[in-house]
Amino acid sequence: MDIHSLQPITICLSKSGLAAGTTTTLTTVPVGATGQLTVYAIKGKIYNKAALTNQATPTTDFATGNTFIPIPIPLSNPNLPSVTNGALGYGSVYVVGFDSGGTLRVVQGQIAALDVNGNFITAPQFGGDGPAGPNTGNNDFCPIGYIVIKLGSTAVATWTFGANNLSGVTGVTYAFIDVLMLPDRPQVA
């Protein structure tokens, strides 16, 4: 076997316990016990990160370097590429992870329309897997989980990651999913 032909793996080796903190912050409770570590590998090199308690969330997308795109309110006309105008609701997925230095990073996926029951009409896709472009240290990012945010029929304002609360906003539902590695598409059911 040619060991040099193997691809180095990027993987989260422990359950991160991703959860909402207070307001716009995130908390992790690795392995279900305070004080444990989230263990992860980027390109085969192993790292660990202590539990997060009310960690401030980023306000820019790690993959694009731009501020996060707000999720539109129901029945609005966001005029975004591949997003239906006038939908009964909208949602997006946010991949949460760490870089090799242990910095919390978030990447926004596609914004997608919801049907009358609050389900995605077409499942949203994940965003990039790290900063794009030349000389950026591409793929210095290990997902530990993702958050599915949906603005249903009772939502009265847009919702932006890093600016709006991660729990308790009227008309907004939140699903925190821990991952070993990202599935081929978000599991939203």
CSV table of C-alpha atoms in Angstrom, one decimal:
chain,number,residue,atom,x,y,z
A,1,MET,CA,0.0,0.0,0.0
A,2,ASP,CA,1.3,3.4,-0.9
A,3,ILE,CA,0.8,5.5,2.2
A,4,HIS,CA,1.3,8.7,0.3
A,5,SER,CA,-1.8,8.1,-1.8
A,6,LEU,CA,-4.1,8.3,1.3
A,7,GLN,CA,-6.0,11.5,1.7
A,8,PRO,CA,-5.5,13.2,5.1
A,9,ILE,CA,-8.8,13.3,7.0
A,10,THR,CA,-10.7,16.2,8.6
A,11,ILE,CA,-13.0,14.9,11.2
A,12,CYS,CA,-14.5,15.8,14.7
A,13,LEU,CA,-13.6,12.9,17.0
A,14,SER,CA,-15.9,13.7,19.8
A,15,LYS,CA,-19.5,14.9,20.4
A,16,SER,CA,-19.3,18.6,20.7
A,17,GLY,CA,-22.6,19.2,22.4
A,18,LEU,CA,-23.3,22.3,20.3
A,19,ALA,CA,-26.0,24.5,21.9
A,20,ALA,CA,-27.3,28.0,22.2
A,21,GLY,CA,-25.6,30.2,24.8
A,22,THR,CA,-27.1,33.4,26.0
A,23,THR,CA,-28.3,35.8,23.2
A,24,THR,CA,-25.9,35.5,20.2
A,25,THR,CA,-23.4,33.1,21.8
A,26,LEU,CA,-22.7,29.4,21.5
A,27,THR,CA,-21.9,26.8,24.1
A,28,THR,CA,-20.4,23.3,23.8
A,29,VAL,CA,-20.6,20.5,26.3
A,30,PRO,CA,-18.3,17.9,24.8
A,31,VAL,CA,-19.0,14.2,25.6
A,32,GLY,CA,-21.9,15.4,27.7
A,33,ALA,CA,-19.8,16.6,30.6
A,34,THR,CA,-18.5,20.0,31.5
A,35,GLY,CA,-14.7,20.3,31.3
A,36,GLN,CA,-14.2,17.8,28.5
A,37,LEU,CA,-12.6,18.6,25.2
A,38,THR,CA,-13.8,18.6,21.6
A,39,VAL,CA,-11.2,16.6,19.8
A,40,TYR,CA,-10.9,17.2,16.0
A,41,ALA,CA,-8.4,16.7,13.2
A,42,ILE,CA,-7.7,18.9,10.2
A,43,LYS,CA,-5.8,17.2,7.3
A,44,GLY,CA,-4.8,14.4,9.7
A,45,LYS,CA,-3.3,16.6,12.4
A,46,ILE,CA,-5.2,16.3,15.7
A,47,TYR,CA,-6.3,19.3,17.9
A,48,ASN,CA,-8.5,19.8,20.9
A,49,LYS,CA,-10.7,22.6,22.2
A,50,ALA,CA,-12.0,23.1,25.7
A,51,ALA,CA,-15.8,23.5,26.2
A,52,LEU,CA,-17.2,26.8,25.1
A,53,THR,CA,-19.3,28.8,27.5
A,54,ASN,CA,-21.3,31.7,25.9
A,55,GLN,CA,-18.6,32.1,23.2
A,56,ALA,CA,-19.2,35.1,21.0
A,57,THR,CA,-20.2,34.1,17.5
A,58,PRO,CA,-18.5,35.4,14.4
A,59,THR,CA,-20.3,38.1,12.4
A,60,THR,CA,-18.6,37.1,9.1
A,61,ASP,CA,-18.7,34.0,7.0
A,62,PHE,CA,-15.4,32.1,7.3
A,63,ALA,CA,-15.7,30.9,3.7
A,64,THR,CA,-16.5,34.2,2.0
A,65,GLY,CA,-15.2,36.8,4.5
A,66,ASN,CA,-18.5,38.7,4.1
A,67,THR,CA,-21.1,39.4,6.7
A,68,PHE,CA,-23.8,36.7,6.9
A,69,ILE,CA,-26.8,37.1,4.6
A,70,PRO,CA,-30.0,37.8,6.6
A,71,ILE,CA,-32.7,35.1,6.3
A,72,PRO,CA,-35.8,37.0,4.9
A,73,ILE,CA,-39.2,37.2,6.6
A,74,PRO,CA,-42.0,35.1,5.2
A,75,LEU,CA,-43.9,36.5,2.1
A,76,SER,CA,-41.0,38.9,1.3
A,77,ASN,CA,-39.1,39.4,-1.9
A,78,PRO,CA,-35.5,38.9,-1.0
A,79,ASN,CA,-34.4,38.9,-4.6
A,80,LEU,CA,-31.5,36.5,-3.8
A,81,PRO,CA,-30.1,34.1,-6.4
A,82,SER,CA,-32.0,30.7,-6.4
A,83,VAL,CA,-34.4,31.9,-3.6
A,84,THR,CA,-38.1,32.0,-4.3
A,85,ASN,CA,-39.8,35.4,-3.7
A,86,GLY,CA,-43.0,35.4,-1.7
A,87,ALA,CA,-42.4,32.1,0.1
A,88,LEU,CA,-44.3,31.2,3.3
A,89,GLY,CA,-41.0,31.1,5.2
A,90,TYR,CA,-37.2,30.9,4.7
A,91,GLY,CA,-34.3,29.1,6.3
A,92,SER,CA,-30.6,28.5,6.2
A,93,VAL,CA,-28.0,26.2,7.6
A,94,TYR,CA,-24.8,27.4,9.4
A,95,VAL,CA,-21.8,25.0,9.8
A,96,VAL,CA,-19.9,25.6,13.0
A,97,GLY,CA,-16.4,24.5,13.5
A,98,PHE,CA,-12.8,25.3,14.5
A,99,ASP,CA,-9.7,26.2,12.6
A,100,SER,CA,-6.3,24.8,13.5
A,101,GLY,CA,-5.8,27.5,16.1
A,102,GLY,CA,-9.0,26.6,17.9
A,103,THR,CA,-10.9,29.7,16.7
A,104,LEU,CA,-14.6,29.3,16.4
A,105,ARG,CA,-15.6,29.7,12.7
A,106,VAL,CA,-19.0,29.6,11.0
A,107,VAL,CA,-20.0,29.2,7.3
A,108,GLN,CA,-23.5,30.0,6.0
A,109,GLY,CA,-25.1,27.6,3.6
A,110,GLN,CA,-27.8,28.3,1.1
A,111,ILE,CA,-31.0,30.2,2.0
A,112,ALA,CA,-34.0,28.2,0.9
A,113,ALA,CA,-37.8,28.6,0.9
A,114,LEU,CA,-40.2,26.8,3.3
A,115,ASP,CA,-43.6,25.3,2.5
A,116,VAL,CA,-46.9,25.8,4.4
A,117,ASN,CA,-45.8,23.2,7.0
A,118,GLY,CA,-42.5,24.9,7.7
A,119,ASN,CA,-40.4,22.3,5.8
A,120,PHE,CA,-37.8,23.1,3.2
A,121,ILE,CA,-39.2,23.0,-0.3
A,122,THR,CA,-35.6,22.1,-1.5
A,123,ALA,CA,-33.1,21.2,1.2
A,124,PRO,CA,-30.5,23.9,1.6
A,125,GLN,CA,-26.8,23.1,0.8
A,126,PHE,CA,-23.9,23.6,3.0
A,127,GLY,CA,-21.6,26.6,2.3
A,128,GLY,CA,-17.8,26.3,1.5
A,129,ASP,CA,-15.5,24.3,3.7
A,130,GLY,CA,-13.0,27.1,4.4
A,131,PRO,CA,-11.7,30.3,3.0
A,132,ALA,CA,-11.6,30.4,-0.8
A,133,GLY,CA,-9.0,32.0,-3.0
A,134,PRO,CA,-5.2,31.9,-3.4
A,135,ASN,CA,-2.9,31.8,-0.4
A,136,THR,CA,-5.7,31.5,2.2
A,137,GLY,CA,-4.7,28.2,3.8
A,138,ASN,CA,-7.7,26.5,2.2
A,139,ASN,CA,-9.6,24.0,4.3
A,140,ASP,CA,-8.2,25.0,7.7
A,141,PHE,CA,-11.6,24.2,9.1
A,142,CYS,CA,-13.2,21.2,10.9
A,143,PRO,CA,-17.0,21.2,11.3
A,144,ILE,CA,-18.2,20.1,14.7
A,145,GLY,CA,-21.9,20.6,13.9
A,146,TYR,CA,-24.4,22.7,12.1
A,147,ILE,CA,-27.5,24.8,13.0
A,148,VAL,CA,-30.6,24.8,10.9
A,149,ILE,CA,-32.5,28.1,11.3
A,150,LYS,CA,-36.1,28.5,10.0
A,151,LEU,CA,-38.3,31.6,9.9
A,152,GLY,CA,-41.9,30.5,10.0
A,153,SER,CA,-45.1,32.3,9.3
A,154,THR,CA,-45.1,34.2,12.6
A,155,ALA,CA,-41.6,35.7,12.1
A,156,VAL,CA,-41.7,39.5,12.0
A,157,ALA,CA,-38.1,40.4,11.2
A,158,THR,CA,-35.1,39.1,9.2
A,159,TRP,CA,-32.7,36.9,11.2
A,160,THR,CA,-28.9,37.3,10.9
A,161,PHE,CA,-26.3,34.9,12.4
A,162,GLY,CA,-24.0,36.7,14.8
A,163,ALA,CA,-26.5,39.6,15.3
A,164,ASN,CA,-29.8,37.8,16.4
A,165,ASN,CA,-30.4,35.5,19.3
A,166,LEU,CA,-29.8,31.8,18.9
A,167,SER,CA,-33.0,31.0,20.8
A,168,GLY,CA,-36.3,32.4,21.7
A,169,VAL,CA,-37.0,34.7,18.7
A,170,THR,CA,-40.7,34.8,17.8
A,171,GLY,CA,-41.3,32.7,14.7
A,172,VAL,CA,-37.8,31.3,14.5
A,173,THR,CA,-36.9,27.6,15.1
A,174,TYR,CA,-33.5,26.3,15.8
A,175,ALA,CA,-32.0,22.8,15.4
A,176,PHE,CA,-28.4,22.1,16.7
A,177,ILE,CA,-26.8,19.0,15.1
A,178,ASP,CA,-23.4,17.6,16.2
A,179,VAL,CA,-21.4,15.9,13.4
A,180,LEU,CA,-18.4,13.6,13.0
A,181,MET,CA,-18.1,15.0,9.5
A,182,LEU,CA,-20.7,16.7,7.3
A,183,PRO,CA,-23.2,14.5,5.6
A,184,ASP,CA,-23.8,15.1,1.9
A,185,ARG,CA,-26.5,17.5,2.7
A,186,PRO,CA,-28.1,18.9,5.8
A,187,GLN,CA,-30.5,16.6,7.6
A,188,VAL,CA,-33.4,18.9,8.3
A,189,ALA,CA,-36.1,16.5,9.3
